[in-house]
Short mmCIF file of N, CA and C in Angstrom, two decimals:
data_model
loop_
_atom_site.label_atom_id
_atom_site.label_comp_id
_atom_site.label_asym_id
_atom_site.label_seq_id
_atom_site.Cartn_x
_atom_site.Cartn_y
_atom_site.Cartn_z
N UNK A 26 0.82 -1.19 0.00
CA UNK A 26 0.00 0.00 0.00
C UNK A 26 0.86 1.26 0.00
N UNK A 27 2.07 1.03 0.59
CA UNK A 27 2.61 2.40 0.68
C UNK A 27 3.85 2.27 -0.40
N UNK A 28 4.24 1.30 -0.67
CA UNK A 28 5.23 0.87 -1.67
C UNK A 28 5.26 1.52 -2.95
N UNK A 29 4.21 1.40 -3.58
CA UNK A 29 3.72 1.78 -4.83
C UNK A 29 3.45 3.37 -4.66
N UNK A 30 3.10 3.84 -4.00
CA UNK A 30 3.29 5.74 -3.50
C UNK A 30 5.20 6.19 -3.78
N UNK A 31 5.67 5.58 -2.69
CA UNK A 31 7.16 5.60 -2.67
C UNK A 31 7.52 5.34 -3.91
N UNK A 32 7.59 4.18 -4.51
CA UNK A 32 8.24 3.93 -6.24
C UNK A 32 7.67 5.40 -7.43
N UNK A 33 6.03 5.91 -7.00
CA UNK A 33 5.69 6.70 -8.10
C UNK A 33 6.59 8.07 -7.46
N UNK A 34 6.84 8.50 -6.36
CA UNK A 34 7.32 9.61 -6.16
C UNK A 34 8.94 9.33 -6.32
N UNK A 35 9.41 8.26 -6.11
CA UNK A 35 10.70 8.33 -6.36
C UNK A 35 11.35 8.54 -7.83
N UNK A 36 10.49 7.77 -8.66
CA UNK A 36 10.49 8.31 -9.97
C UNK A 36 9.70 9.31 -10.75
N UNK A 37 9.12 9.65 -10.44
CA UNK A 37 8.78 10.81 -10.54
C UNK A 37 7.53 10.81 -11.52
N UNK A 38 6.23 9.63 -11.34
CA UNK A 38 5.80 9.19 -11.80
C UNK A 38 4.32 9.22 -11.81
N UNK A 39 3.89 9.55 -10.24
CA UNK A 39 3.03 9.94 -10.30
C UNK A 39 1.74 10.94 -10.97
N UNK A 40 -0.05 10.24 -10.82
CA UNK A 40 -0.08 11.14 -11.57
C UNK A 40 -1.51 11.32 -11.11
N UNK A 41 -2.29 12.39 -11.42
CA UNK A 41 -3.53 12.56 -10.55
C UNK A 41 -4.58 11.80 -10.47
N UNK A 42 -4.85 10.54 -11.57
CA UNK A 42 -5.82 10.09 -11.79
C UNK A 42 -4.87 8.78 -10.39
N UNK A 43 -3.72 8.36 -10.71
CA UNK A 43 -3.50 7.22 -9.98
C UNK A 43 -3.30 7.79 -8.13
N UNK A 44 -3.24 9.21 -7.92
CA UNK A 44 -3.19 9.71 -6.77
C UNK A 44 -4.89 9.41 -5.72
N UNK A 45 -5.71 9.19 -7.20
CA UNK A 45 -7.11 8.70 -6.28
C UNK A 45 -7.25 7.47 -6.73
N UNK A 46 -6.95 6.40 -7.63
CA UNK A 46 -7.18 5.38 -7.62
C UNK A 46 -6.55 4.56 -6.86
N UNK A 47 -5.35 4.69 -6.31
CA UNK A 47 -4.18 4.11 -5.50
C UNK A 47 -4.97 3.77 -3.92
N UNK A 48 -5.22 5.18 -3.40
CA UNK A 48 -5.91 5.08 -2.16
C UNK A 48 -7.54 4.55 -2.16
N UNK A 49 -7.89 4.61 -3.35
CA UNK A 49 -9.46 3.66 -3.71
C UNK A 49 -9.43 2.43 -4.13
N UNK A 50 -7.92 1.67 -4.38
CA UNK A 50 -7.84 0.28 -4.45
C UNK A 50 -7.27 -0.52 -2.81
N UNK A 51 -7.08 0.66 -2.18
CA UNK A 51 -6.43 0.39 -0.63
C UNK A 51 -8.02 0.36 0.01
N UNK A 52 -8.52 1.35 -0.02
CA UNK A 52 -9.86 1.29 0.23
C UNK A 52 -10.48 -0.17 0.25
N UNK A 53 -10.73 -0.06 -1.26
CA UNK A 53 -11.54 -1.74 -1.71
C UNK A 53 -11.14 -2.76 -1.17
N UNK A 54 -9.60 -2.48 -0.95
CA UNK A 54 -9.03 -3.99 0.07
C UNK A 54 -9.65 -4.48 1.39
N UNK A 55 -9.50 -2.80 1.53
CA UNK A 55 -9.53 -3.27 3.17
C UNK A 55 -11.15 -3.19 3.32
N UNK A 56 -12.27 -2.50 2.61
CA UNK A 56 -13.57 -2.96 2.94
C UNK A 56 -13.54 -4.53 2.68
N UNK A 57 -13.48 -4.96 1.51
CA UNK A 57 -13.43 -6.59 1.28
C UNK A 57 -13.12 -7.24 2.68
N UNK A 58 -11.72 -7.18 3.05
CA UNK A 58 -11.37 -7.75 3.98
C UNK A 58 -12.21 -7.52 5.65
N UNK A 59 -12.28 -6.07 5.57
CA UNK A 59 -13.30 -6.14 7.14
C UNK A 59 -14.59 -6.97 6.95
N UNK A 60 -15.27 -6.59 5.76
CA UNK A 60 -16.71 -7.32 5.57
C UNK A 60 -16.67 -8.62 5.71
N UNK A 61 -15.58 -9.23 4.78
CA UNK A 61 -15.58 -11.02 4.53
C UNK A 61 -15.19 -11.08 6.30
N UNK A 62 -14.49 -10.60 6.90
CA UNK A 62 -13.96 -11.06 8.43
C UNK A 62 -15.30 -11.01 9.51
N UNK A 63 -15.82 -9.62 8.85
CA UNK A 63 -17.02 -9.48 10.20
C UNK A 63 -18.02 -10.36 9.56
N UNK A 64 -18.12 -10.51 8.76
CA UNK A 64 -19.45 -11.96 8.24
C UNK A 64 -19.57 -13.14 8.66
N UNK A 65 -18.00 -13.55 8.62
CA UNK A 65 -17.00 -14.67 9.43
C UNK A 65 -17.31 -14.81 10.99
N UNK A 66 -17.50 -13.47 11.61
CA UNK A 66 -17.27 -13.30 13.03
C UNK A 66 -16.06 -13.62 13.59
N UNK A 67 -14.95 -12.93 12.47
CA UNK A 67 -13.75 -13.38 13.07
C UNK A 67 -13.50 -11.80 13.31
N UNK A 68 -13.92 -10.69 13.28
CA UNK A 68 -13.81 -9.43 13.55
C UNK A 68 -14.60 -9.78 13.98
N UNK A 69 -14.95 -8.22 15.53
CA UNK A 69 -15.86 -8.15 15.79
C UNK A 69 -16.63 -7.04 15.29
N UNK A 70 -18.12 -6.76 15.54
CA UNK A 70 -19.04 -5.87 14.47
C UNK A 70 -18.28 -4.59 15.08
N UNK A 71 -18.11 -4.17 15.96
CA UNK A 71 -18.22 -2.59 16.52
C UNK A 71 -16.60 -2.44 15.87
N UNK A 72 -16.10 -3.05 16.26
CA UNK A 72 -14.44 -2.30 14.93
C UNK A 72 -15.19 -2.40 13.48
N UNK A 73 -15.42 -3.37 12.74
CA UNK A 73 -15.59 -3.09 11.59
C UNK A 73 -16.56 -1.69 11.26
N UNK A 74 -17.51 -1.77 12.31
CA UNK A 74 -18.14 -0.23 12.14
C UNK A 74 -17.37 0.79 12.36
N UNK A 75 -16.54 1.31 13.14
CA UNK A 75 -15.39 1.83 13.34
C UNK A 75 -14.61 1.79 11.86
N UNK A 76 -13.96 0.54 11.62
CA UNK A 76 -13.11 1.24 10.65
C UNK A 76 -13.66 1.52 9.50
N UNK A 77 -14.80 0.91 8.93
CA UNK A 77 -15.75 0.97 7.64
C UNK A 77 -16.34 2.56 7.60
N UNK A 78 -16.74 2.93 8.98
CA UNK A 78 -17.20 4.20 9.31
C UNK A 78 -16.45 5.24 8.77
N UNK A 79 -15.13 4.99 9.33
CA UNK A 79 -13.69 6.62 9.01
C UNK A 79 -13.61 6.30 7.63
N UNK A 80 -13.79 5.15 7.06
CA UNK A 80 -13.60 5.33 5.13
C UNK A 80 -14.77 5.58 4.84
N UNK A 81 -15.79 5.84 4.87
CA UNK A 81 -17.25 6.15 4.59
C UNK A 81 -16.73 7.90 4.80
N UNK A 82 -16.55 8.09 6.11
CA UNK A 82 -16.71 9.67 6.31
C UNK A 82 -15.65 10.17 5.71
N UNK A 83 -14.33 9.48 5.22
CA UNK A 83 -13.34 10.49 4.67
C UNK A 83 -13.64 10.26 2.89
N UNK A 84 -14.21 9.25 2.61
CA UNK A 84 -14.75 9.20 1.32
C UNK A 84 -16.12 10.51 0.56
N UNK A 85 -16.75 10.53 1.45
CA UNK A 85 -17.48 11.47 1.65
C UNK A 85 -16.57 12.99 2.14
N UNK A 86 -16.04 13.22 2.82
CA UNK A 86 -15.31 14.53 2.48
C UNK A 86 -14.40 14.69 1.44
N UNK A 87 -13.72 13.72 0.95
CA UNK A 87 -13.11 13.69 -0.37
C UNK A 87 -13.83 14.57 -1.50
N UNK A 88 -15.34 13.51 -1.93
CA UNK A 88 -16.02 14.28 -2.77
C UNK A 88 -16.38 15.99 -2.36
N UNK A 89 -16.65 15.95 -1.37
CA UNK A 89 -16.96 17.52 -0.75
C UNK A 89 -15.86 18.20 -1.37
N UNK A 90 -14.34 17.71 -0.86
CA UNK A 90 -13.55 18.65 -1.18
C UNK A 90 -13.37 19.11 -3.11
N UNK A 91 -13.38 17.83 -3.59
CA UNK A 91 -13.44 17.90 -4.48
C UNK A 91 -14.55 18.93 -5.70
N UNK A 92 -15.55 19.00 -4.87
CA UNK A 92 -16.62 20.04 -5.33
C UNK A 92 -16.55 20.79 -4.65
N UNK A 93 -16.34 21.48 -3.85
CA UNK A 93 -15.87 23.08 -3.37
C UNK A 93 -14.65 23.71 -3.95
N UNK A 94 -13.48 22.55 -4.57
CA UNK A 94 -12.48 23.26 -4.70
C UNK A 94 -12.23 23.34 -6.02
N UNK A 95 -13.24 23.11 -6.84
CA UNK A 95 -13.18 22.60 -8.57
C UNK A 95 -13.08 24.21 -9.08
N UNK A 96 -12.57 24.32 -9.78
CA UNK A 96 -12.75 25.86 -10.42
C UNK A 96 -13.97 26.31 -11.28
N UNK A 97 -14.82 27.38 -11.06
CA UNK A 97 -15.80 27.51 -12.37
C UNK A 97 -15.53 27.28 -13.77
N UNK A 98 -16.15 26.45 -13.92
CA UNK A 98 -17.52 26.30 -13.73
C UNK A 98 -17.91 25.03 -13.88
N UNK A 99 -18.65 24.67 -12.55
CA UNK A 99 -18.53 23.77 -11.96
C UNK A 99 -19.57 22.15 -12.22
N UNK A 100 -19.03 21.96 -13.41
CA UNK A 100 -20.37 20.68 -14.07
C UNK A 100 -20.33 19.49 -13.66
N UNK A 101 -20.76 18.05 -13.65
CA UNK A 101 -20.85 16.58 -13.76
C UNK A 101 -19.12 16.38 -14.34
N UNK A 102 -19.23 16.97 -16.00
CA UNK A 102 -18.00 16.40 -16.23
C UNK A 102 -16.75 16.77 -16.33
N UNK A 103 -16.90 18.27 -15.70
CA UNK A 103 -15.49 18.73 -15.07
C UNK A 103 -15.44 18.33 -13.72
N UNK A 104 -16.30 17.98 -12.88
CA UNK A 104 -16.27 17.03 -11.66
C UNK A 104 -15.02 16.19 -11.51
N UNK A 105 -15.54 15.35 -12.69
CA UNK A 105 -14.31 13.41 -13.09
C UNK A 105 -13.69 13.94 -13.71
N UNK A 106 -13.01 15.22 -14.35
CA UNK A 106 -11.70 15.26 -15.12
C UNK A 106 -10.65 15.58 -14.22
N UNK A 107 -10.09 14.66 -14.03
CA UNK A 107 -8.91 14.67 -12.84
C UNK A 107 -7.96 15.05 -13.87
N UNK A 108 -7.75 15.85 -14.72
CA UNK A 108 -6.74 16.39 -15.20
C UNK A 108 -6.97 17.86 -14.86
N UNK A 109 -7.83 17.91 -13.72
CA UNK A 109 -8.03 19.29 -13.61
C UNK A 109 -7.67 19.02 -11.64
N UNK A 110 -6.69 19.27 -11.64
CA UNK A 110 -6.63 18.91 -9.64
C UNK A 110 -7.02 19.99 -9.03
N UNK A 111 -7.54 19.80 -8.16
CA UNK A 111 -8.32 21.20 -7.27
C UNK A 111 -8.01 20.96 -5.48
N UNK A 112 -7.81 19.64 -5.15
CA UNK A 112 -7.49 19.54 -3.87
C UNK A 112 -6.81 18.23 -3.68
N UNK A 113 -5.72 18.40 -2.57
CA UNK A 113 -4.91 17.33 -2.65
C UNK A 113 -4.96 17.00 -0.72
N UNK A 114 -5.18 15.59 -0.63
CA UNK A 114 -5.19 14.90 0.74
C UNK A 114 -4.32 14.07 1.26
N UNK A 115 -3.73 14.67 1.95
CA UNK A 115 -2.10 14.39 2.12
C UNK A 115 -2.52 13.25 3.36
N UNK A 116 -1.91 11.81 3.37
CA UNK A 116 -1.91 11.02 4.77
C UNK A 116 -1.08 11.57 6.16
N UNK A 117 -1.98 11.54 7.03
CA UNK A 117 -1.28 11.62 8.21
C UNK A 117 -0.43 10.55 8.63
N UNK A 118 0.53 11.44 9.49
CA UNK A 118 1.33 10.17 9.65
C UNK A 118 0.79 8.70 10.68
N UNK A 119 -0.57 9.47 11.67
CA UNK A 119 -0.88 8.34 12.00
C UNK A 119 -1.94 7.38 11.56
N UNK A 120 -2.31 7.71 10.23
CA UNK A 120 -2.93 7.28 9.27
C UNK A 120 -2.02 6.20 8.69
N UNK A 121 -1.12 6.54 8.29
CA UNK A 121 -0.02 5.28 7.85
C UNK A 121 0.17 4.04 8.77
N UNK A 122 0.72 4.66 10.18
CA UNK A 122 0.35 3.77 11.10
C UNK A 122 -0.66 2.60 11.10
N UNK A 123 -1.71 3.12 10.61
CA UNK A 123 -2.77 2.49 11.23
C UNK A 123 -3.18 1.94 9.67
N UNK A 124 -3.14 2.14 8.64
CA UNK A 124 -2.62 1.25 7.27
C UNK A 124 -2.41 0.23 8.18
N UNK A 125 -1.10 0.08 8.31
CA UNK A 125 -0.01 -0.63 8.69
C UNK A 125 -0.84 -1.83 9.55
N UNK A 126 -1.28 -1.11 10.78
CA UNK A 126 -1.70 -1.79 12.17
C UNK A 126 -2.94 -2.68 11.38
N UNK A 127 -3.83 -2.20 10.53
CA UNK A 127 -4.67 -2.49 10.08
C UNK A 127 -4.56 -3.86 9.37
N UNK A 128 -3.79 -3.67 8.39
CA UNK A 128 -3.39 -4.52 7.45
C UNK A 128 -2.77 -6.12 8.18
N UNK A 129 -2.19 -5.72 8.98
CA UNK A 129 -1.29 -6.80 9.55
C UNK A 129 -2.79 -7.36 10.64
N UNK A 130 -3.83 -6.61 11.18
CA UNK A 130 -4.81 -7.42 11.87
C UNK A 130 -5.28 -8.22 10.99
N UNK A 131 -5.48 -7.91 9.42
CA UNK A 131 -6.65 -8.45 8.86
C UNK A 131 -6.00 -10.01 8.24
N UNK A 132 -4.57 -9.48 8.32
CA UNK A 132 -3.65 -10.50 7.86
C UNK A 132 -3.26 -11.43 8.97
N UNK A 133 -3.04 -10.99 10.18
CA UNK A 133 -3.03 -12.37 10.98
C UNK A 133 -4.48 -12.84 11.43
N UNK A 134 -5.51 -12.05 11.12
CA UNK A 134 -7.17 -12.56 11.64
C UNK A 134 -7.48 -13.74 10.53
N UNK A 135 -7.13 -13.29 9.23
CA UNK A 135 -7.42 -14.17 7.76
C UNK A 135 -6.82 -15.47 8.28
N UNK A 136 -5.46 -15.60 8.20
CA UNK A 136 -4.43 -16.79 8.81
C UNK A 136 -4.86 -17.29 9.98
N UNK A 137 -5.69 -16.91 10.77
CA UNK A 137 -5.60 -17.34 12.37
C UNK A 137 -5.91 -18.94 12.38
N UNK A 138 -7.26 -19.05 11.51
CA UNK A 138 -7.68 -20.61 11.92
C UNK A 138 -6.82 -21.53 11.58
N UNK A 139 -5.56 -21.61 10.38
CA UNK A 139 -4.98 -22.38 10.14
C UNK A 139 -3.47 -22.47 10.72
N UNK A 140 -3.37 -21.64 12.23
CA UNK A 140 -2.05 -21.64 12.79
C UNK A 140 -2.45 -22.45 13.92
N UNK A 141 -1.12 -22.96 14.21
CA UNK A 141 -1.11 -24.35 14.88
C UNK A 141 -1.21 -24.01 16.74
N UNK A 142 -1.26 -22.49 16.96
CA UNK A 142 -1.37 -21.79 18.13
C UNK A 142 -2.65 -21.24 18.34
N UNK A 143 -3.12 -20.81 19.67
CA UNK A 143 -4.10 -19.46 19.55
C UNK A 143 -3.61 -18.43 19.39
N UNK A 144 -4.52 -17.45 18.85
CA UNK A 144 -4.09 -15.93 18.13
C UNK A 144 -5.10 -15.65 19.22
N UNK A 145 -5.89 -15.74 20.24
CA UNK A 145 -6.75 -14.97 20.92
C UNK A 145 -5.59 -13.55 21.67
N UNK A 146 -4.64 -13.96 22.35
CA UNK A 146 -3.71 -13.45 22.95
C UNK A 146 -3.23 -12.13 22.30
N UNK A 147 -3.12 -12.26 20.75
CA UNK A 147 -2.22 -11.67 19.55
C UNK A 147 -3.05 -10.54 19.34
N UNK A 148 -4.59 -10.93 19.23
CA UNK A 148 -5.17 -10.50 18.14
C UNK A 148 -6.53 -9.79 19.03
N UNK A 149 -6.60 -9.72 20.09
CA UNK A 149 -7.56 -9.57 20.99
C UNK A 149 -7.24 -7.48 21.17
N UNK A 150 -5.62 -7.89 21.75
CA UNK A 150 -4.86 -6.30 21.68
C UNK A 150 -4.53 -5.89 20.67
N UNK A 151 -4.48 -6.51 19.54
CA UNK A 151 -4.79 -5.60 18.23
C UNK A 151 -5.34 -4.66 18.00
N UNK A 152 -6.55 -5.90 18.20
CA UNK A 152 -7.87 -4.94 17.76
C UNK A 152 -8.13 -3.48 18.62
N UNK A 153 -7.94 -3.87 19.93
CA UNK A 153 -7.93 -2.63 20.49
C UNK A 153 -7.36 -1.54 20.29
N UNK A 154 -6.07 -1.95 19.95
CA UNK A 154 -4.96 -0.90 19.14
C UNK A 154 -5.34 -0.39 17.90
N UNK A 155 -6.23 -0.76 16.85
CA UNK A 155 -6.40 -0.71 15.71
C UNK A 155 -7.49 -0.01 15.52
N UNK A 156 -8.77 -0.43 16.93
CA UNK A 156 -9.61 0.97 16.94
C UNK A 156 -9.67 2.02 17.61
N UNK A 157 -8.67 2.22 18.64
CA UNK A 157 -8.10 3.35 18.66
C UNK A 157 -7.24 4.65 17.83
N UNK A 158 -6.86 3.56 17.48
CA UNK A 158 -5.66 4.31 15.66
C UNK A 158 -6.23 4.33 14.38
N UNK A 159 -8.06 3.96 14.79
CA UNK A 159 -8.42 4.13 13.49
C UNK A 159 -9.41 5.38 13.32
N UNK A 160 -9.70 5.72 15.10
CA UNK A 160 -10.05 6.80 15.77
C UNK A 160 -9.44 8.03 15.50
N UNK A 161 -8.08 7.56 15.99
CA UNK A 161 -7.03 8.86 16.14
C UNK A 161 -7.45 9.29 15.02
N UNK A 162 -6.98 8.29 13.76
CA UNK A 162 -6.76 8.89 12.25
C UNK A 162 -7.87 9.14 12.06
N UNK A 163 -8.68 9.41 12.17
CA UNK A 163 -10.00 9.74 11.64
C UNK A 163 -9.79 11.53 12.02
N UNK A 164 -9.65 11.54 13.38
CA UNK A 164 -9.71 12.74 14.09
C UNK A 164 -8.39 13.67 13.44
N UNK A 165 -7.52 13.37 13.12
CA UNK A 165 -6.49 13.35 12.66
C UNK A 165 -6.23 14.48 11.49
N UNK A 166 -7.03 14.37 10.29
CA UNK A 166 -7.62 14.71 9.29
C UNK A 166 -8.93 15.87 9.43
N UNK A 167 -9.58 16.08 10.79
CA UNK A 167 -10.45 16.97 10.79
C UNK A 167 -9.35 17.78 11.49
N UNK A 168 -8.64 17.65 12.40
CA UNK A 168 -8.09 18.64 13.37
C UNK A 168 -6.15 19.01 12.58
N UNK A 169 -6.16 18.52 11.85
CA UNK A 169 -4.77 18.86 10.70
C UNK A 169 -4.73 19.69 9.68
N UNK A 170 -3.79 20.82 9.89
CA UNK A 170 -4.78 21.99 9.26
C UNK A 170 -3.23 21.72 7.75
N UNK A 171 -2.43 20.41 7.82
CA UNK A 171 -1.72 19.81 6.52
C UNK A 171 -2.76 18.71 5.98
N UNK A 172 -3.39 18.12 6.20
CA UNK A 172 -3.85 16.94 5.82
C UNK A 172 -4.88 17.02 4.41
N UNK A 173 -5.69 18.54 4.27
CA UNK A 173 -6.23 18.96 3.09
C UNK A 173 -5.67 20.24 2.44
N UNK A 174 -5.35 20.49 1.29
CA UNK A 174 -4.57 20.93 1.01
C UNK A 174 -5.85 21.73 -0.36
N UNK A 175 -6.39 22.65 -0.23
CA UNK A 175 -6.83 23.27 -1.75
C UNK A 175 -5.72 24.26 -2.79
N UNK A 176 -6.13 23.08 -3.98
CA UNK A 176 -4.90 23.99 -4.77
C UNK A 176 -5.35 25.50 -5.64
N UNK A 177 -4.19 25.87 -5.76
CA UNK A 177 -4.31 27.45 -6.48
C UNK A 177 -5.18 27.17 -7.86
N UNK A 178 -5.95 28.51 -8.14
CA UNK A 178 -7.05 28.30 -9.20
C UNK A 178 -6.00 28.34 -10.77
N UNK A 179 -4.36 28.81 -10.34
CA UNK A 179 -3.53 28.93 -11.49
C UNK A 179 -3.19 27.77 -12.21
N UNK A 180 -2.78 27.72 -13.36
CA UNK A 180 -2.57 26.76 -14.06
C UNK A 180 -3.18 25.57 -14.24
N UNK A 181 -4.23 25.75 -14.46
CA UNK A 181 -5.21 24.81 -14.61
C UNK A 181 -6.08 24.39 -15.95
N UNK A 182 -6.35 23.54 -15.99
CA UNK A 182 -7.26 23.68 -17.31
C UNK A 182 -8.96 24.02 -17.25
N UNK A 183 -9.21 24.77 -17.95
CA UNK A 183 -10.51 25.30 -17.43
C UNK A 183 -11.00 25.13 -18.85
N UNK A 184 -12.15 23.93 -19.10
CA UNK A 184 -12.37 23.53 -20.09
C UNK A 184 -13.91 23.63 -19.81
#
């Protein structure tokens, strides 16, 4: 998840359409994975609401930002022309964290039934850790006055 960020900025590669598809294929992962787990009852419901919740509400301010910060004049299909950038949403750092914390719950929760130990021990303080840090980051992003970024109305294409 963060690999592929690092490789496009190191080469210098990045580009606006993959700056929202990147974090909307991280997205799709990790809903897949909370849903198939909490269906399972190998999550429990109140984290998956928790973390399903902070991607619901930052998905939803995304678009917000994205239509407040679009330049006139403001249609459907200058909306989706991401060759037109108007606001950029920078990760917090304890947003990464919690990527991280996240990823590795869903990955030792997926694995659990077929390890030859209990994971109750492992995976019990995870979770607790994971909805706390999925808290923080949530809060993170409203109270970070780096985390949204509206860009200048210059150089833009205004089509």
């Amino acid at each position: 998840m963060q690999l592929d960020g690092y490789i496009a900025r190191k080469y210098k590669s990045g580009t606006v359409l993959g700056s929202i598809l990147d974090p909307a294929a991280d997205k799709t992962l990790m809903t897949t994975l909370v849903l198939s787990l909490a269906y399972k009852e190998m999550l429990p419901l109140p984290l998956a609401v928790i973390i399903l919740g902070r991607d619901v509400l930052l998905s939803l301010s995304a678009f917000y930002y994205r239509w407040i910060s679009l330049p006139p004049p403001k249609t459907f299909t200058r909306y989706w022309d991401f060759s037109i950038p108007s606001a950029e949403v920078r990760p917090t750092q304890i947003s990464k964290y919690n990527t991280f914390l996240q990823l590795l719950l869903m990955g030792g929760t997926t694995i659990s039934p077929i390890l030859p130990f209990e994971t109750y021990f492992i995976l019990k303080p995870l979770q607790w850790i994971v909805g706390g840090t999925t808290i923080w980051s949530g809060l993170s992003y409203v109270f970070s006055k780096d985390a949204v970024r509206i860009l200048s109305n210059t150089n833009k294409k205004s089509s």
